Short mmCIF file of C-alpha atoms in Angstrom, two decimals:
data_model
loop_
_atom_site.label_atom_id
_atom_site.label_comp_id
_atom_site.label_asym_id
_atom_site.label_seq_id
_atom_site.Cartn_x
_atom_site.Cartn_y
_atom_site.Cartn_z
CA UNK A 1 -5.36 23.24 13.26
CA UNK A 2 -6.86 21.04 10.52
CA UNK A 3 -5.46 21.37 7.02
CA UNK A 4 -7.41 23.85 4.85
CA UNK A 5 -9.19 23.02 1.60
CA UNK A 6 -9.48 19.32 2.49
CA UNK A 7 -11.76 17.19 0.40
CA UNK A 8 -12.20 14.48 -2.22
CA UNK A 9 -11.65 14.95 -5.95
CA UNK A 10 -13.35 12.57 -8.36
CA UNK A 11 -11.80 12.21 -11.76
CA UNK A 12 -10.22 9.96 -14.35
CA UNK A 13 -6.47 9.21 -14.21
CA UNK A 14 -4.62 9.92 -17.46
CA UNK A 15 -0.91 9.46 -16.61
CA UNK A 16 1.24 8.19 -13.73
CA UNK A 17 4.82 9.49 -13.47
CA UNK A 18 6.54 7.83 -10.49
CA UNK A 19 9.67 10.01 -10.60
CA UNK A 20 8.29 13.42 -11.62
CA UNK A 21 9.84 15.20 -8.63
CA UNK A 22 12.14 14.15 -5.75
CA UNK A 23 10.13 12.43 -3.03
CA UNK A 24 6.86 12.39 -5.00
CA UNK A 25 5.21 10.59 -7.85
CA UNK A 26 2.68 12.60 -9.84
CA UNK A 27 -0.64 11.44 -11.18
CA UNK A 28 -2.27 13.49 -13.93
CA UNK A 29 -6.05 13.33 -13.97
CA UNK A 30 -9.08 15.08 -15.46
CA UNK A 31 -12.47 15.86 -13.98
CA UNK A 32 -14.50 16.79 -17.04
CA UNK A 33 -13.02 20.28 -17.30
CA UNK A 34 -10.32 21.33 -19.74
CA UNK A 35 -7.78 21.51 -16.94
CA UNK A 36 -4.87 19.11 -16.61
CA UNK A 37 -4.94 18.32 -12.90
CA UNK A 38 -2.14 16.97 -10.73
CA UNK A 39 -2.01 14.71 -7.67
CA UNK A 40 1.27 14.57 -5.72
CA UNK A 41 1.81 11.15 -4.10
CA UNK A 42 4.56 10.74 -1.48
CA UNK A 43 7.14 8.04 -2.14
CA UNK A 44 9.57 9.23 0.57
CA UNK A 45 9.39 10.90 3.97
CA UNK A 46 11.35 14.03 4.94
CA UNK A 47 11.60 12.85 8.56
CA UNK A 48 14.76 11.39 10.10
CA UNK A 49 13.04 8.02 9.86
CA UNK A 50 12.30 8.11 6.13
CA UNK A 51 10.14 4.99 6.05
CA UNK A 52 6.59 4.98 4.74
CA UNK A 53 3.71 2.81 5.90
CA UNK A 54 1.23 1.60 3.33
CA UNK A 55 -2.02 -0.30 3.18
CA UNK A 56 -3.07 -1.69 -0.20
CA UNK A 57 -6.67 -2.87 -0.20
CA UNK A 58 -6.97 -4.77 -3.48
CA UNK A 59 -10.61 -5.51 -2.75
CA UNK A 60 -11.81 -2.34 -1.06
CA UNK A 61 -15.26 -2.95 0.40
CA UNK A 62 -17.57 -1.18 -2.03
CA UNK A 63 -20.45 -1.75 0.38
CA UNK A 64 -18.72 0.49 2.95
CA UNK A 65 -20.79 3.66 3.57
CA UNK A 66 -18.01 5.85 2.15
CA UNK A 67 -17.88 3.86 -1.10
CA UNK A 68 -21.67 3.93 -1.36
CA UNK A 69 -21.69 7.73 -1.15
CA UNK A 70 -18.69 8.20 -3.43
CA UNK A 71 -20.51 6.41 -6.23
CA UNK A 72 -23.13 9.16 -6.25
CA UNK A 73 -20.63 11.99 -6.82
CA UNK A 74 -20.17 13.77 -10.10
CA UNK A 75 -16.63 14.52 -11.22
CA UNK A 76 -14.99 17.46 -9.47
CA UNK A 77 -13.71 18.55 -6.05
CA UNK A 78 -15.93 18.34 -2.96
CA UNK A 79 -14.84 19.90 0.35
CA UNK A 80 -15.24 17.69 3.44
CA UNK A 81 -15.19 18.48 7.14
CA UNK A 82 -15.79 16.43 10.26
CA UNK A 83 -17.11 12.97 11.16
CA UNK A 84 -20.43 13.42 9.37
CA UNK A 85 -18.76 14.06 6.02
CA UNK A 86 -17.03 11.78 3.51
CA UNK A 87 -13.70 12.60 5.16
CA UNK A 88 -11.31 9.69 5.67
CA UNK A 89 -9.92 8.73 9.07
CA UNK A 90 -7.48 5.82 9.18
CA UNK A 91 -8.01 5.30 12.90
CA UNK A 92 -11.78 5.79 13.15
CA UNK A 93 -13.22 5.01 9.73
CA UNK A 94 -13.38 1.19 9.97
CA UNK A 95 -12.06 0.62 6.47
CA UNK A 96 -8.55 -0.61 7.35
CA UNK A 97 -6.71 -2.34 10.17
CA UNK A 98 -3.65 -0.29 11.11
CA UNK A 99 -1.83 -3.46 12.19
CA UNK A 100 -1.95 -4.65 8.57
CA UNK A 101 0.30 -1.74 7.59
CA UNK A 102 3.65 -2.52 5.99
CA UNK A 103 6.76 -0.45 6.69
CA UNK A 104 8.73 0.35 3.55
CA UNK A 105 12.37 1.34 3.82
CA UNK A 106 14.15 3.19 1.01
CA UNK A 107 17.54 2.39 2.56
CA UNK A 108 17.67 -1.38 2.04
CA UNK A 109 20.15 -2.49 -0.65
CA UNK A 110 18.56 -2.77 -4.12
CA UNK A 111 15.20 -1.72 -2.69
CA UNK A 112 15.22 2.02 -3.48
CA UNK A 113 11.69 3.44 -3.71
CA UNK A 114 10.26 0.03 -2.84
CA UNK A 115 6.81 1.62 -2.58
CA UNK A 116 6.80 2.13 -6.36
CA UNK A 117 6.81 -1.61 -6.91
CA UNK A 118 3.34 -1.57 -5.40
CA UNK A 119 2.02 1.75 -6.70
CA UNK A 120 3.14 1.41 -10.32
CA UNK A 121 1.07 -1.62 -11.38
CA UNK A 122 -2.08 -0.36 -9.62
CA UNK A 123 -1.94 3.20 -10.95
CA UNK A 124 -0.81 2.19 -14.43
CA UNK A 125 -3.74 -0.20 -14.67
CA UNK A 126 -6.09 2.53 -13.41
CA UNK A 127 -4.86 4.76 -16.25
CA UNK A 128 -5.21 1.99 -18.86
CA UNK A 129 -8.70 1.00 -17.67
CA UNK A 130 -9.84 4.62 -17.15
CA UNK A 131 -11.01 3.78 -13.66
CA UNK A 132 -12.90 6.29 -11.55
CA UNK A 133 -10.47 7.77 -9.04
CA UNK A 134 -11.30 9.42 -5.72
CA UNK A 135 -8.35 11.45 -4.43
CA UNK A 136 -8.40 12.59 -0.82
CA UNK A 137 -6.16 15.43 0.37
CA UNK A 138 -5.69 19.19 0.23
CA UNK A 139 -6.60 21.13 -2.89
CA UNK A 140 -3.96 23.57 -4.15
CA UNK A 141 -3.61 26.18 -6.86
CA UNK A 142 -0.17 25.91 -8.42
CA UNK A 143 1.93 28.93 -9.32
CA UNK A 144 2.67 27.26 -12.65
CA UNK A 145 -1.02 27.33 -13.54
CA UNK A 146 -1.60 23.64 -12.81
CA UNK A 147 -4.08 22.94 -10.04
CA UNK A 148 -4.35 19.75 -8.07
CA UNK A 149 -4.29 17.93 -4.75
CA UNK A 150 -1.57 16.93 -2.30
CA UNK A 151 -1.26 15.68 1.31
CA UNK A 152 -2.54 12.35 -0.01
CA UNK A 153 -1.50 10.59 3.19
CA UNK A 154 -2.49 10.37 6.86
CA UNK A 155 -2.88 13.87 8.28
CA UNK A 156 -2.94 13.22 12.03
CA UNK A 157 -0.54 11.93 14.64
CA UNK A 158 2.23 14.30 13.52
CA UNK A 159 4.86 15.79 15.81
CA UNK A 160 7.34 18.59 15.34
CA UNK A 161 6.97 20.92 12.36
CA UNK A 162 3.87 19.15 11.00
CA UNK A 163 1.99 19.08 14.30
CA UNK A 164 -0.12 22.02 13.17
CA UNK A 165 -1.62 19.93 10.35
CA UNK A 166 -3.21 17.41 12.73
CA UNK A 167 -6.92 16.80 12.70
CA UNK A 168 -9.43 13.97 12.51
CA UNK A 169 -11.44 12.91 9.44
CA UNK A 170 -8.99 14.61 7.09
CA UNK A 171 -6.66 11.80 6.03
CA UNK A 172 -5.57 11.50 2.44
CA UNK A 173 -5.86 8.46 0.23
CA UNK A 174 -6.65 7.03 -3.18
CA UNK A 175 -9.73 4.95 -3.89
CA UNK A 176 -10.22 3.40 -7.33
CA UNK A 177 -13.38 1.99 -8.91
CA UNK A 178 -12.52 -0.23 -11.89
CA UNK A 179 -14.83 -0.95 -14.83
CA UNK A 180 -15.03 -4.65 -13.93
CA UNK A 181 -16.76 -3.67 -10.68
CA UNK A 182 -13.97 -4.18 -8.13
CA UNK A 183 -12.57 -1.36 -5.98
CA UNK A 184 -9.07 -0.80 -4.62
CA UNK A 185 -7.64 1.52 -1.98
CA UNK A 186 -4.15 2.95 -1.48
CA UNK A 187 -3.43 4.51 1.90
CA UNK A 188 -0.09 5.94 3.05
CA UNK A 189 1.34 7.20 6.34
CA UNK A 190 4.79 7.95 7.76
CA UNK A 191 6.61 5.68 10.19
CA UNK A 192 7.00 8.53 12.70
CA UNK A 193 3.27 9.28 12.89
CA UNK A 194 1.35 8.08 15.94
CA UNK A 195 -0.84 5.00 15.61
CA UNK A 196 -3.28 6.47 18.14
CA UNK A 197 -4.53 10.07 18.36
CA UNK A 198 -6.84 12.14 20.55
CA UNK A 199 -10.00 13.91 19.42
CA UNK A 200 -7.90 16.71 17.91
CA UNK A 201 -5.71 14.34 15.92
CA UNK A 202 -2.72 14.89 18.22
CA UNK A 203 -0.36 11.97 19.04
CA UNK A 204 -1.68 9.78 21.83
CA UNK A 205 0.17 6.49 21.47
CA UNK A 206 3.13 4.69 19.92
CA UNK A 207 4.34 5.45 16.41
CA UNK A 208 3.82 3.12 13.46
CA UNK A 209 7.56 2.41 13.61
CA UNK A 210 7.06 1.01 17.11
CA UNK A 211 4.01 -1.15 16.48
CA UNK A 212 5.02 -2.40 13.02
CA UNK A 213 8.68 -3.20 13.80
CA UNK A 214 8.14 -6.21 16.05
CA UNK A 215 11.81 -6.65 17.02
CA UNK A 216 12.60 -2.95 17.42
CA UNK A 217 13.12 -1.24 20.74
CA UNK A 218 11.41 1.98 21.92
CA UNK A 219 10.88 4.39 19.08
CA UNK A 220 11.82 1.74 16.55
CA UNK A 221 15.53 2.15 17.34
CA UNK A 222 17.71 -0.93 17.21
CA UNK A 223 21.30 0.14 17.83
CA UNK A 224 24.05 -1.76 16.05
CA UNK A 225 23.78 -5.18 17.65
CA UNK A 226 24.89 -7.90 15.24
CA UNK A 227 22.97 -11.07 14.50
CA UNK A 228 20.29 -12.55 12.31
CA UNK A 229 16.70 -11.39 12.24
CA UNK A 230 13.78 -13.28 13.71
CA UNK A 231 12.74 -15.88 11.13
CA UNK A 232 9.19 -15.89 12.52
CA UNK A 233 8.83 -12.34 11.18
CA UNK A 234 9.09 -13.51 7.58
CA UNK A 235 5.69 -13.86 5.97
CA UNK A 236 3.88 -14.53 2.72
CA UNK A 237 3.01 -11.06 1.49
CA UNK A 238 1.52 -11.60 -1.95
CA UNK A 239 1.41 -13.90 -4.97
CA UNK A 240 1.10 -13.49 -8.70
CA UNK A 241 -1.18 -16.47 -9.22
CA UNK A 242 -2.38 -15.69 -12.74
CA UNK A 243 0.30 -14.03 -14.92
CA UNK A 244 -0.39 -12.56 -18.34
CA UNK A 245 -0.62 -15.52 -20.73
CA UNK A 246 0.36 -19.11 -19.80
CA UNK A 247 1.30 -19.36 -16.13
CA UNK A 248 4.91 -20.50 -16.58
CA UNK A 249 5.40 -18.85 -19.99
CA UNK A 250 3.86 -15.37 -19.59
CA UNK A 251 3.51 -13.07 -22.56
CA UNK A 252 5.20 -10.37 -20.47
CA UNK A 253 6.37 -9.98 -16.90
CA UNK A 254 7.23 -12.79 -14.50
CA UNK A 255 5.61 -16.20 -14.26
CA UNK A 256 3.86 -17.36 -11.10
CA UNK A 257 5.61 -15.58 -8.24
CA UNK A 258 5.38 -15.60 -4.44
CA UNK A 259 6.50 -12.51 -2.52
CA UNK A 260 8.05 -12.88 0.92
CA UNK A 261 8.26 -10.01 3.40
CA UNK A 262 10.83 -9.65 6.20
CA UNK A 263 9.36 -7.47 8.94
CA UNK A 264 12.47 -7.90 11.06
CA UNK A 265 14.99 -5.09 11.38
CA UNK A 266 17.77 -7.59 10.61
CA UNK A 267 18.43 -9.83 7.59
CA UNK A 268 17.07 -13.37 7.56
CA UNK A 269 18.67 -16.27 5.68
CA UNK A 270 16.18 -18.27 3.61
CA UNK A 271 18.71 -20.90 2.57
CA UNK A 272 16.99 -24.29 2.58
CA UNK A 273 13.48 -22.84 2.95
CA UNK A 274 10.64 -24.02 0.72
CA UNK A 275 7.46 -22.60 -0.77
CA UNK A 276 4.82 -25.34 -0.94
CA UNK A 277 1.54 -25.38 -2.86
CA UNK A 278 -1.69 -27.15 -1.90
CA UNK A 279 -0.62 -30.30 -3.71
CA UNK A 280 2.58 -30.57 -1.69
CA UNK A 281 4.85 -29.50 -4.56
CA UNK A 282 7.88 -27.57 -3.34
CA UNK A 283 10.00 -24.68 -4.61
CA UNK A 284 13.34 -24.72 -2.77
CA UNK A 285 15.24 -21.53 -1.96
CA UNK A 286 19.04 -21.66 -1.97
CA UNK A 287 21.65 -19.11 -0.93
CA UNK A 288 19.07 -16.37 -0.38
CA UNK A 289 19.06 -13.71 2.32
CA UNK A 290 16.08 -11.38 2.73
CA UNK A 291 17.15 -7.90 3.78
CA UNK A 292 15.74 -6.03 6.80
CA UNK A 293 12.19 -4.76 6.34
CA UNK A 294 12.21 -5.64 2.68
CA UNK A 295 10.44 -8.01 0.33
CA UNK A 296 11.44 -10.18 -2.60
CA UNK A 297 9.59 -12.19 -5.20
CA UNK A 298 10.41 -15.81 -6.02
CA UNK A 299 9.15 -17.57 -9.14
CA UNK A 300 7.76 -21.01 -8.35
CA UNK A 301 8.00 -23.21 -11.46
CA UNK A 302 8.18 -26.33 -9.27
CA UNK A 303 5.12 -25.45 -7.17
CA UNK A 304 2.38 -24.36 -9.57
CA UNK A 305 -0.32 -22.04 -8.19
CA UNK A 306 -3.84 -23.10 -9.10
CA UNK A 307 -6.15 -20.57 -10.72
CA UNK A 308 -9.03 -22.31 -8.96
CA UNK A 309 -7.97 -21.12 -5.50
CA UNK A 310 -5.44 -22.71 -3.24
CA UNK A 311 -3.04 -22.67 -0.31
CA UNK A 312 0.58 -21.53 -0.12
CA UNK A 313 2.80 -22.64 2.75
CA UNK A 314 6.22 -21.22 3.67
CA UNK A 315 8.51 -23.65 5.50
CA UNK A 316 11.87 -23.09 7.16
CA UNK A 317 15.03 -25.15 6.69
CA UNK A 318 13.92 -27.57 9.43
CA UNK A 319 10.55 -28.05 7.66
CA UNK A 320 8.54 -26.05 10.20
CA UNK A 321 5.62 -23.94 8.93
CA UNK A 322 6.57 -20.26 9.12
CA UNK A 323 3.46 -18.90 7.41
CA UNK A 324 0.45 -20.06 5.46
CA UNK A 325 -2.01 -18.21 3.23
CA UNK A 326 -4.96 -19.05 1.04
CA UNK A 327 -6.64 -17.39 -1.93
CA UNK A 328 -9.95 -17.88 -3.71
CA UNK A 329 -10.83 -18.71 -7.30
CA UNK A 330 -12.27 -15.22 -7.66
CA UNK A 331 -9.00 -13.60 -6.57
CA UNK A 332 -7.06 -15.73 -9.04
CA UNK A 333 -9.12 -14.64 -12.05
CA UNK A 334 -7.51 -11.20 -12.45
CA UNK A 335 -4.68 -11.71 -14.90
CA UNK A 336 -1.41 -10.00 -13.94
CA UNK A 337 -2.72 -8.78 -10.56
CA UNK A 338 -1.09 -9.59 -7.22
CA UNK A 339 -3.15 -11.30 -4.52
CA UNK A 340 -2.20 -9.80 -1.15
CA UNK A 341 -2.38 -11.76 2.08
CA UNK A 342 -3.27 -10.46 5.51
CA UNK A 343 -0.19 -10.04 7.69
CA UNK A 344 0.17 -11.56 11.15
CA UNK A 345 0.21 -9.08 14.04
#
């Protein structure tokens, strides 16, 4: 049975509190009324496999039919139902590639609530810039007098106690329209949810844990076999090409930084690896191990990243290319904003 009171709420974000309640961050927003409205955003899963899956679309296609129709909405909540509505569907809506999803573990050492490292800068900037926000999920009336929206995540492909919430064209999400004209999208799911569903939104294929953990066995389980992870599953995830202020002497935050992602379920040693820019300049990595299904940023003072667009190459200890990514001049113009790279399947 589809979730009730599903729809999209257009408003203006006023505050982001990433640790307001266990398992959730809370976004305060307004919609032109005098109400203080609340959006509950999952940062943990209650399932045995507590991992989240996320898709961050830093350049959401504002020419997509959904974006075109969202622009015409006034502020407020609008109920949606079915394929002919503005309802989101991760698997049928043609606005994201599920294979680009990233599994986030909250169990890796020093990586607690890893998802917040991605959500915080986007939502804080949305608050600062007073971006238009479109929140998809289920409307609720709180017993404490505060109304809002929750279930801001995929709402199909569930098993067990949440199976009754399954349905199509009722997925949750966050879409942001910034004053400078660019759009961004934040979409979340749970590792245990199915990556394929039938016409009723019921599971009809492998879970995200199975398709996004390339070296995992059935169901994403790995046992306790020792050994190093598959180095080919390390990738260039993102880069801070244009920090606030001078590139190597930022006014706040880190300087130019490249983020590496380990999609393996085992740690990978990066000792002797290099990050190389388009000019052939190298940043060597020494004594570094990247934990299972985790990411880490590395400043690159010896391999400057051009603000005119460029290429970044990741090489292993034996000088073989592990991954390569490029970015445009336009992407590099946003000061303090990460450029995300498409992940290999």
